[in-house]
């Protein structure tokens, strides 16, 4: 599937769902443990230098960051989990926001769950997968930093992940390898994004954001 070039811009960061952009159109959310390579992946996919810095701005790593592709389509950067040292009150607030977001957001078309290919399926990853399975939310697992493994080892992990996801019995669960460093896996990821966000197809080969 060829996707026409898109330009992605930062919209806003929120702590509570009530402050989110209007719940219209469609959006895809990116989730994952902190350090999984989420900002790098969003940046690579957006192909816009500096975009990921937004989600790395101090204070914003625990917020939900919205990016717009166009009037009706958004990418959403969910807070990375695994911040052990966050004070209790703040931790509760963002966990609640995350859960609220997944539960009530009508425009959510699916979740990209990013996992370091060397450390997939952490406890919180499993919780996310279960949430998606329970609520019939489409899920695409992105195994990041695939350049860190040999091709054979990376393919084995992908196969293991595929088998594990199949165990949930959801037709909308899929998995791929990805490397921001090598820029590999971007087409496959955009194919899923394009399908979920109903992006118009284009015949000529162009990279989104180029
Ligand atoms: P986030 O916390 O999930 O947003 O993770 P980041 O995108 O900040 O990445 C965490 C660390 O992993 C950084 O040191 C990145 O340079 C590194 N990283 C991210 N993607 C890749 C990748 O594709 N390959 C390699 N080798 N390192 C990566």
Coordinates of N, CA and C and ligand atoms in Angstrom, one line a residue:
X1 N 0.8 -1.2 0.0 CA 0.0 0.0 0.0 C 0.9 1.2 0.0
X2 N 0.6 2.1 -0.9 CA 1.4 3.4 -1.0 C 0.6 4.5 -0.3
X3 N 1.2 5.1 0.6 CA 0.6 6.2 1.4 C 1.1 7.5 0.8
X4 N 0.3 8.5 0.6 CA 0.8 9.8 0.1 C 1.6 10.5 1.2
X5 N 2.5 11.4 0.9 CA 3.2 12.1 2.0 C 2.3 12.7 3.0
X6 N 2.6 12.6 4.2 CA 1.8 13.3 5.2 C 2.7 14.2 6.0
X7 N 2.2 15.3 6.5 CA 3.0 16.1 7.4 C 2.4 16.1 8.8
X8 N 3.2 15.8 9.8 CA 2.6 15.6 11.1 C 3.1 16.7 12.0
X9 N 2.1 17.3 12.7 CA 2.5 18.4 13.6 C 2.0 18.2 15.0
X10 N 2.7 18.8 15.9 CA 2.3 18.6 17.3 C 1.1 19.4 17.6
X11 N 0.1 18.7 18.3 CA -1.1 19.4 18.7 C -1.1 19.9 20.1
X12 N -1.1 19.0 21.1 CA -1.1 19.3 22.5 C -0.8 18.2 23.4
X13 N -0.5 18.5 24.6 CA -0.2 17.4 25.6 C -1.2 17.6 26.8
X14 N -1.7 16.5 27.2 CA -2.8 16.5 28.3 C -2.5 15.6 29.4
X15 N -3.0 15.9 30.6 CA -2.9 15.0 31.7 C -4.3 14.3 32.0
X16 N -5.3 15.0 31.6 CA -6.6 14.4 31.8 C -7.4 14.4 30.5
X17 N -8.2 13.4 30.3 CA -8.9 13.2 29.0 C -9.8 14.3 28.6
X18 N -10.3 15.0 29.6 CA -11.2 16.2 29.3 C -10.5 17.3 28.5
X19 N -9.2 17.3 28.6 CA -8.4 18.3 27.9 C -8.0 17.8 26.4
X20 N -8.4 16.6 26.1 CA -7.9 16.1 24.8 C -8.6 16.8 23.6
X21 N -8.0 16.8 22.4 CA -8.7 17.3 21.3 C -10.1 16.6 21.1
X22 N -11.0 17.3 20.4 CA -12.4 16.7 20.3 C -12.3 15.2 19.8
X23 N -13.1 14.4 20.3 CA -13.1 13.0 20.0 C -13.8 12.7 18.7
X24 N -13.2 13.2 17.6 CA -13.8 13.0 16.3 C -12.7 12.5 15.4
X25 N -13.1 11.9 14.3 CA -12.2 11.4 13.3 C -11.5 10.1 13.8
X26 N -10.3 9.9 13.5 CA -9.6 8.7 14.0 C -8.2 8.9 14.4
X27 N -7.8 8.1 15.3 CA -6.4 8.2 15.8 C -5.8 6.8 16.2
X28 N -4.5 6.8 16.1 CA -3.8 5.5 16.5 C -2.8 5.9 17.7
X29 N -2.8 5.1 18.7 CA -2.0 5.4 19.9 C -0.8 4.6 20.0
X30 N 0.3 5.2 20.4 CA 1.6 4.5 20.6 C 1.8 4.3 22.1
X31 N 2.0 3.0 22.5 CA 2.3 2.7 23.9 C 3.6 1.9 24.0
X32 N 4.1 1.8 25.2 CA 5.3 1.0 25.4 C 6.0 1.4 26.7
X33 N 6.8 0.5 27.2 CA 7.6 0.8 28.3 C 8.6 1.9 28.0
X34 N 8.9 2.8 29.0 CA 9.9 3.8 28.7 C 11.2 3.2 28.3
X35 N 11.9 3.8 27.3 CA 13.1 3.3 26.7 C 12.9 2.2 25.7
X36 N 11.7 2.0 25.3 CA 11.4 0.9 24.3 C 11.7 1.4 22.9
X37 N 11.9 2.8 22.8 CA 12.2 3.3 21.5 C 11.0 4.0 20.8
X38 N 10.0 4.4 21.7 CA 8.8 4.9 21.2 C 9.0 6.3 20.5
X39 N 9.7 7.2 21.2 CA 9.9 8.5 20.6 C 10.7 8.4 19.3
X40 N 11.7 7.5 19.3 CA 12.5 7.4 18.1 C 11.6 6.8 16.9
X41 N 10.7 5.9 17.3 CA 9.9 5.3 16.2 C 8.9 6.3 15.7
X42 N 8.3 7.1 16.6 CA 7.3 8.1 16.1 C 8.1 9.1 15.2
X43 N 9.3 9.5 15.7 CA 10.1 10.4 14.9 C 10.4 9.8 13.5
X44 N 10.8 8.6 13.5 CA 11.2 7.9 12.2 C 10.0 7.8 11.3
X45 N 8.8 7.4 11.9 CA 7.6 7.3 11.1 C 7.2 8.7 10.6
X46 N 7.3 9.6 11.4 CA 6.8 11.0 11.0 C 7.8 11.6 10.0
X47 N 9.1 11.1 10.1 CA 10.1 11.6 9.2 C 10.3 13.1 9.3
X48 N 10.0 13.6 10.5 CA 10.2 15.0 10.8 C 11.1 15.2 11.9
X49 N 12.3 15.7 11.7 CA 13.3 15.9 12.7 C 12.7 16.8 13.8
X50 N 12.9 16.4 15.0 CA 12.5 17.3 16.1 C 11.1 17.0 16.7
X51 N 10.4 16.2 16.0 CA 9.0 16.0 16.5 C 9.0 15.2 17.8
X52 N 9.9 14.2 17.9 CA 9.9 13.3 19.1 C 10.4 14.1 20.3
X53 N 11.1 15.2 20.0 CA 11.6 16.0 21.1 C 10.4 16.5 22.0
X54 N 9.3 16.7 21.3 CA 8.1 17.2 22.0 C 7.8 16.2 23.1
X55 N 7.8 14.9 22.7 CA 7.3 13.9 23.7 C 8.5 13.6 24.7
X56 N 9.6 14.2 24.5 CA 10.7 14.0 25.4 C 10.9 15.2 26.3
X57 N 10.1 16.3 26.0 CA 10.3 17.5 26.9 C 10.0 17.1 28.3
X58 N 10.8 17.6 29.3 CA 10.6 17.2 30.7 C 9.2 17.6 31.1
X59 N 8.5 16.7 31.8 CA 7.1 17.0 32.2 C 6.1 16.4 31.2
X60 N 6.6 16.2 30.0 CA 5.6 15.8 29.0 C 5.7 14.3 28.8
X61 N 6.7 13.6 29.3 CA 6.8 12.2 29.1 C 5.7 11.4 29.8
X62 N 5.1 12.1 30.8 CA 4.0 11.4 31.5 C 2.6 11.9 31.0
X63 N 2.6 12.7 30.0 CA 1.4 13.2 29.5 C 1.0 12.4 28.2
X64 N -0.2 12.6 27.8 CA -0.6 12.1 26.5 C -0.4 13.2 25.5
X65 N 0.5 12.9 24.5 CA 0.8 13.9 23.5 C 0.1 13.6 22.1
X66 N -0.6 14.6 21.6 CA -1.4 14.5 20.4 C -0.6 15.1 19.2
X67 N -0.6 14.4 18.1 CA 0.0 14.9 16.9 C -1.1 14.8 15.8
X68 N -1.1 15.8 14.9 CA -2.2 15.7 13.9 C -1.6 15.4 12.5
X69 N -2.2 14.5 11.8 CA -1.8 14.3 10.4 C -2.6 15.2 9.5
X70 N -3.9 15.3 9.8 CA -4.7 16.3 9.1 C -5.9 16.5 10.0
X71 N -6.9 17.2 9.5 CA -8.1 17.6 10.4 C -8.7 16.4 11.1
X72 N -8.8 15.3 10.5 CA -9.5 14.2 11.1 C -8.7 13.0 11.5
X73 N -7.3 13.1 11.4 CA -6.5 12.0 11.8 C -5.3 12.4 12.7
X74 N -5.1 11.6 13.7 CA -4.1 11.9 14.7 C -3.3 10.7 15.1
X75 N -2.0 11.0 15.6 CA -1.2 10.0 16.2 C -1.1 10.4 17.7
X76 N -1.2 9.5 18.6 CA -1.2 9.8 20.0 C 0.0 9.0 20.7
X77 N 0.8 9.8 21.4 CA 1.9 9.2 22.1 C 1.5 9.1 23.6
X78 N 1.3 7.8 24.0 CA 0.8 7.6 25.4 C 2.0 7.6 26.3
X79 N 1.8 7.9 27.6 CA 3.0 7.9 28.5 C 3.7 6.5 28.6
X80 N 5.0 6.6 28.5 CA 5.8 5.3 28.7 C 5.6 4.8 30.1
X81 N 5.4 3.5 30.2 CA 5.3 3.0 31.6 C 6.6 2.5 32.1
X82 N 6.7 2.4 33.4 CA 7.9 1.9 34.0 C 8.7 3.0 34.8
X83 N 8.0 4.1 35.1 CA 8.7 5.1 35.9 C 8.5 4.7 37.4
X84 N 9.5 4.1 37.9 CA 9.4 3.6 39.3 C 9.4 4.7 40.3
X85 N 10.1 5.8 40.0 CA 10.3 6.8 41.0 C 9.3 8.0 41.0
X86 N 8.3 7.8 40.2 CA 7.3 8.9 40.2 C 6.5 9.0 41.5
X87 N 6.3 10.2 42.1 CA 5.5 10.2 43.3 C 4.1 9.6 43.1
X88 N 3.6 9.0 44.1 CA 2.3 8.3 44.0 C 1.2 9.0 43.4
X89 N 1.0 10.3 43.8 CA -0.2 11.0 43.2 C -0.1 11.2 41.7
X90 N 1.1 11.6 41.3 CA 1.3 11.8 39.8 C 1.2 10.5 39.1
X91 N 1.7 9.4 39.7 CA 1.7 8.1 39.1 C 0.2 7.7 38.9
X92 N -0.6 7.9 39.9 CA -2.0 7.5 39.8 C -2.7 8.3 38.8
X93 N -2.4 9.6 38.7 CA -3.1 10.5 37.7 C -2.8 10.0 36.3
X94 N -1.5 9.7 36.0 CA -1.3 9.3 34.6 C -1.8 7.9 34.3
X95 N -1.8 7.1 35.3 CA -2.3 5.7 35.0 C -3.8 5.8 34.8
X96 N -4.4 6.6 35.5 CA -5.9 6.8 35.4 C -6.2 7.4 34.0
X97 N -5.4 8.4 33.6 CA -5.6 9.0 32.3 C -5.4 8.0 31.1
X98 N -4.4 7.2 31.3 CA -4.1 6.1 30.3 C -5.3 5.2 30.2
X99 N -5.8 4.7 31.3 CA -6.9 3.8 31.3 C -8.1 4.4 30.7
X100 N -8.4 5.6 31.2 CA -9.5 6.4 30.7 C -9.5 6.5 29.2
X101 N -8.3 6.9 28.7 CA -8.1 7.1 27.3 C -8.5 5.8 26.5
X102 N -7.9 4.7 27.0 CA -8.2 3.4 26.2 C -9.7 3.0 26.3
X103 N -10.3 3.4 27.5 CA -11.6 2.9 27.7 C -12.7 3.8 26.9
X104 N -12.4 5.1 26.9 CA -13.5 6.0 26.4 C -13.3 6.6 25.1
X105 N -12.0 6.6 24.6 CA -11.8 7.4 23.4 C -12.4 6.7 22.2
X106 N -13.4 7.3 21.6 CA -14.2 6.8 20.5 C -13.4 6.7 19.2
X107 N -12.5 7.7 19.1 CA -11.8 7.8 17.8 C -10.6 6.9 17.7
X108 N -10.3 6.2 18.8 CA -9.1 5.3 18.8 C -9.4 4.1 17.9
X109 N -8.5 4.0 16.9 CA -8.7 2.9 15.9 C -7.8 1.7 16.2
X110 N -6.7 1.9 17.0 CA -5.9 0.8 17.3 C -4.6 1.3 18.1
X111 N -3.9 0.4 18.7 CA -2.7 0.7 19.5 C -1.5 0.1 18.9
X112 N -0.5 0.9 18.7 CA 0.9 0.4 18.4 C 1.6 0.2 19.7
X113 N 1.9 -1.1 20.0 CA 2.6 -1.4 21.2 C 4.1 -1.6 20.9
X114 N 5.0 -0.7 21.4 CA 6.4 -0.9 21.1 C 7.1 -1.6 22.2
X115 N 7.9 -2.6 21.7 CA 8.6 -3.4 22.7 C 10.1 -3.6 22.2
X116 N 11.0 -3.4 23.0 CA 12.4 -3.7 22.6 C 12.5 -5.2 22.2
X117 N 13.0 -5.4 21.0 CA 13.0 -6.8 20.5 C 13.8 -7.7 21.5
X118 N 14.7 -7.1 22.3 CA 15.5 -8.0 23.2 C 14.8 -8.2 24.5
X119 N 13.8 -7.4 24.8 CA 13.0 -7.6 26.1 C 11.5 -7.4 25.9
X120 N 11.0 -8.3 25.0 CA 9.5 -8.2 24.8 C 8.6 -8.8 25.9
X121 N 7.4 -8.4 25.9 CA 6.4 -8.9 26.8 C 6.7 -8.7 28.2
X122 N 7.0 -7.5 28.6 CA 7.1 -7.2 30.1 C 5.7 -7.4 30.7
X123 N 5.7 -7.3 32.0 CA 4.4 -7.5 32.7 C 3.4 -6.4 32.2
X124 N 3.8 -5.2 32.1 CA 2.9 -4.1 31.7 C 2.5 -4.2 30.2
X125 N 3.4 -4.8 29.4 CA 3.0 -5.0 28.0 C 1.9 -6.0 28.0
X126 N 2.0 -7.0 28.8 CA 0.9 -8.0 28.9 C -0.4 -7.4 29.3
X127 N -0.3 -6.5 30.3 CA -1.5 -5.8 30.8 C -2.2 -5.0 29.6
X128 N -1.3 -4.3 28.8 CA -1.8 -3.5 27.7 C -2.5 -4.5 26.7
X129 N -1.8 -5.6 26.4 CA -2.4 -6.5 25.4 C -3.8 -7.1 25.9
X130 N -3.8 -7.4 27.2 CA -5.1 -7.8 27.8 C -6.2 -6.8 27.7
X131 N -5.8 -5.5 28.0 CA -6.8 -4.4 27.8 C -7.3 -4.4 26.4
X132 N -6.4 -4.4 25.4 CA -6.8 -4.4 24.0 C -7.7 -5.6 23.7
X133 N -7.3 -6.8 24.1 CA -8.1 -8.0 23.8 C -9.5 -7.8 24.4
X134 N -9.6 -7.4 25.7 CA -10.9 -7.3 26.4 C -11.8 -6.3 25.7
X135 N -11.2 -5.2 25.2 CA -12.0 -4.1 24.6 C -12.1 -4.2 23.1
X136 N -11.6 -5.3 22.5 CA -11.6 -5.4 21.1 C -10.9 -4.3 20.3
X137 N -9.8 -3.8 20.9 CA -9.0 -2.7 20.3 C -8.0 -3.4 19.4
X138 N -7.8 -3.0 18.2 CA -6.8 -3.6 17.3 C -5.4 -3.3 17.9
X139 N -4.5 -4.2 17.7 CA -3.2 -4.1 18.3 C -2.1 -4.4 17.3
X140 N -1.1 -3.6 17.2 CA 0.1 -3.9 16.3 C 1.3 -3.8 17.2
X141 N 2.0 -4.9 17.4 CA 3.2 -4.9 18.2 C 4.4 -4.6 17.3
X142 N 5.2 -3.6 17.7 CA 6.3 -3.2 17.0 C 7.6 -3.6 17.8
X143 N 8.3 -4.5 17.3 CA 9.5 -5.0 18.0 C 10.7 -4.1 17.5
X144 N 11.0 -3.2 18.4 CA 12.0 -2.1 18.1 C 13.4 -2.6 18.2
X145 N 14.3 -1.7 17.7 CA 15.8 -1.9 17.8 C 16.2 -3.3 17.2
X146 N 15.5 -3.7 16.2 CA 15.8 -5.0 15.6 C 17.3 -5.1 15.1
X147 N 17.9 -3.9 14.9 CA 19.3 -3.9 14.5 C 20.2 -4.5 15.6
X148 N 19.7 -4.6 16.8 CA 20.5 -5.1 17.9 C 20.7 -6.6 17.9
X149 N 19.8 -7.2 17.1 CA 19.9 -8.7 17.0 C 20.3 -9.1 15.6
X150 N 20.8 -10.4 15.5 CA 21.1 -10.9 14.1 C 19.7 -11.0 13.4
X151 N 19.7 -11.1 12.1 CA 18.5 -11.3 11.4 C 17.7 -12.5 11.9
X152 N 18.4 -13.6 12.0 CA 17.8 -14.9 12.4 C 17.1 -14.7 13.8
X153 N 17.9 -14.2 14.7 CA 17.4 -14.0 16.1 C 16.1 -13.1 16.1
X154 N 16.2 -12.0 15.3 CA 15.1 -11.1 15.3 C 13.8 -11.8 14.7
X155 N 14.0 -12.6 13.6 CA 12.9 -13.3 13.0 C 12.3 -14.3 14.0
X156 N 13.2 -14.9 14.8 CA 12.7 -15.9 15.8 C 11.8 -15.2 16.8
X157 N 12.3 -14.0 17.2 CA 11.5 -13.3 18.2 C 10.1 -12.8 17.7
X158 N 10.2 -12.5 16.4 CA 8.9 -12.1 15.7 C 7.9 -13.3 15.7
X159 N 8.5 -14.4 15.4 CA 7.7 -15.6 15.3 C 7.1 -16.0 16.7
X160 N 7.9 -15.9 17.7 CA 7.5 -16.1 19.0 C 6.4 -15.2 19.4
X161 N 6.6 -13.9 19.1 CA 5.6 -12.9 19.4 C 4.3 -13.1 18.7
X162 N 4.4 -13.6 17.4 CA 3.2 -13.9 16.6 C 2.4 -15.0 17.2
X163 N 3.1 -16.0 17.7 CA 2.4 -17.2 18.3 C 1.8 -16.7 19.6
X164 N 2.5 -16.0 20.4 CA 2.0 -15.5 21.6 C 0.7 -14.6 21.5
X165 N 0.8 -13.8 20.5 CA -0.4 -12.9 20.2 C -1.6 -13.7 19.7
X166 N -1.3 -14.7 18.9 CA -2.4 -15.6 18.4 C -3.2 -16.2 19.5
X167 N -2.5 -16.4 20.6 CA -3.1 -17.0 21.8 C -4.3 -16.2 22.3
X168 N -4.3 -14.9 22.0 CA -5.4 -14.1 22.4 C -6.7 -14.2 21.5
X169 N -6.5 -14.8 20.4 CA -7.6 -15.1 19.5 C -8.2 -13.9 18.9
X170 N -7.5 -12.8 18.9 CA -8.1 -11.6 18.2 C -7.6 -11.5 16.8
X171 N -8.5 -11.3 15.8 CA -8.1 -11.2 14.4 C -7.3 -9.9 14.1
X172 N -7.4 -9.0 15.0 CA -6.8 -7.7 14.8 C -5.4 -7.5 15.5
X173 N -4.8 -8.6 15.8 CA -3.5 -8.5 16.5 C -2.4 -8.9 15.5
X174 N -1.4 -8.0 15.4 CA -0.3 -8.3 14.4 C 1.1 -7.9 15.0
X175 N 2.1 -8.2 14.3 CA 3.5 -7.9 14.8 C 4.5 -7.7 13.7
X176 N 5.5 -6.8 14.0 CA 6.5 -6.6 13.0 C 7.8 -6.2 13.6
X177 N 8.9 -6.3 12.9 CA 10.2 -5.9 13.3 C 10.4 -4.4 12.9
X178 N 11.2 -3.7 13.6 CA 11.4 -2.3 13.3 C 12.7 -1.8 13.8
X179 N 13.4 -0.9 13.1 CA 14.6 -0.3 13.6 C 14.6 1.2 13.1
X180 N 14.6 2.1 14.1 CA 14.7 3.5 13.8 C 16.1 3.8 13.3
X181 N 17.1 3.1 13.8 CA 18.5 3.3 13.4 C 18.6 3.0 11.9
X182 N 18.1 1.9 11.5 CA 18.3 1.4 10.1 C 17.1 1.9 9.2
X183 N 16.1 2.5 9.9 CA 14.9 2.9 9.2 C 14.2 1.8 8.5
X184 N 14.3 0.6 9.1 CA 13.6 -0.6 8.5 C 12.3 -0.8 9.2
X185 N 11.3 -1.3 8.4 CA 10.0 -1.6 9.0 C 9.0 -0.4 8.8
X186 N 9.5 0.7 8.3 CA 8.6 1.9 8.2 C 7.5 1.6 7.2
X187 N 7.7 1.0 6.1 CA 6.6 0.7 5.1 C 5.6 -0.1 5.7
X188 N 6.0 -1.2 6.4 CA 5.1 -2.1 7.0 C 4.2 -1.4 8.1
X189 N 4.9 -0.5 8.9 CA 4.2 0.2 9.9 C 3.1 1.2 9.3
X190 N 3.6 1.8 8.2 CA 2.6 2.8 7.5 C 1.5 2.1 6.8
X191 N 1.7 0.8 6.5 CA 0.6 0.0 5.9 C -0.5 -0.1 6.9
X192 N -0.1 -0.5 8.1 CA -1.1 -0.7 9.2 C -1.7 0.7 9.5
X193 N -0.9 1.7 9.7 CA -1.4 3.0 10.0 C -2.4 3.5 9.0
X194 N -2.0 3.3 7.7 CA -2.8 3.7 6.6 C -4.2 3.0 6.6
X195 N -4.1 1.8 6.9 CA -5.4 1.0 6.9 C -6.3 1.5 8.1
X196 N -5.7 1.6 9.2 CA -6.5 2.0 10.4 C -7.0 3.4 10.3
X197 N -6.2 4.3 9.7 CA -6.6 5.7 9.7 C -7.3 6.0 8.3
X198 N -7.5 5.0 7.5 CA -8.1 5.1 6.3 C -7.5 6.2 5.4
X199 N -6.2 6.2 5.3 CA -5.5 7.2 4.5 C -5.6 6.8 3.1
X200 N -5.8 7.8 2.2 CA -5.9 7.6 0.8 C -4.6 6.9 0.3
X201 N -4.8 6.0 -0.6 CA -3.6 5.3 -1.2 C -3.0 6.1 -2.4
X202 N -1.8 5.9 -2.7 CA -1.2 6.6 -3.8 C -0.3 5.6 -4.5
X203 N -0.3 5.6 -5.8 CA 0.5 4.6 -6.6 C 2.0 4.8 -6.5
X204 N 2.4 6.1 -6.6 CA 3.9 6.3 -6.7 C 4.5 6.0 -5.3
X205 N 5.7 5.6 -5.3 CA 6.5 5.3 -4.1 C 6.9 6.6 -3.4
X206 N 6.4 6.9 -2.3 CA 6.8 8.1 -1.6 C 6.8 7.8 -0.1
X207 N 7.7 8.4 0.6 CA 7.8 8.1 2.1 C 6.9 9.1 2.8
X208 N 6.1 8.7 3.7 CA 5.3 9.7 4.4 C 6.2 10.7 5.1
X209 N 5.8 12.0 5.0 CA 6.6 13.0 5.7 C 7.7 13.6 4.8
X210 N 8.0 12.9 3.7 CA 9.1 13.3 2.9 C 8.8 14.6 2.2
Ligands
LIG1 P1 11.3 5.9 24.6 O1 11.6 6.2 26.0 O2 10.5 4.7 24.4 O3 10.7 7.1 23.9 O4 12.7 5.6 23.9 P2 13.7 6.4 22.9 O5 13.1 6.6 21.6 O6 14.1 7.6 23.6 O7 14.9 5.4 22.8 C1 15.5 4.9 24.0 C2 17.0 4.5 23.6 O8 17.0 3.5 22.6 C3 17.8 5.7 23.1 O9 19.1 5.6 23.6 C4 17.7 5.5 21.6 O10 18.8 6.0 20.9 C5 17.7 4.0 21.5 N1 17.0 3.5 20.3 C6 15.8 3.8 19.9 N2 15.5 3.2 18.7 C7 16.6 2.5 18.4 C8 16.9 1.6 17.2 O11 16.1 1.4 16.3 N3 18.1 1.0 17.3 C9 19.0 1.2 18.3 N4 20.2 0.6 18.2 N5 18.8 2.0 19.3 C10 17.6 2.7 19.4

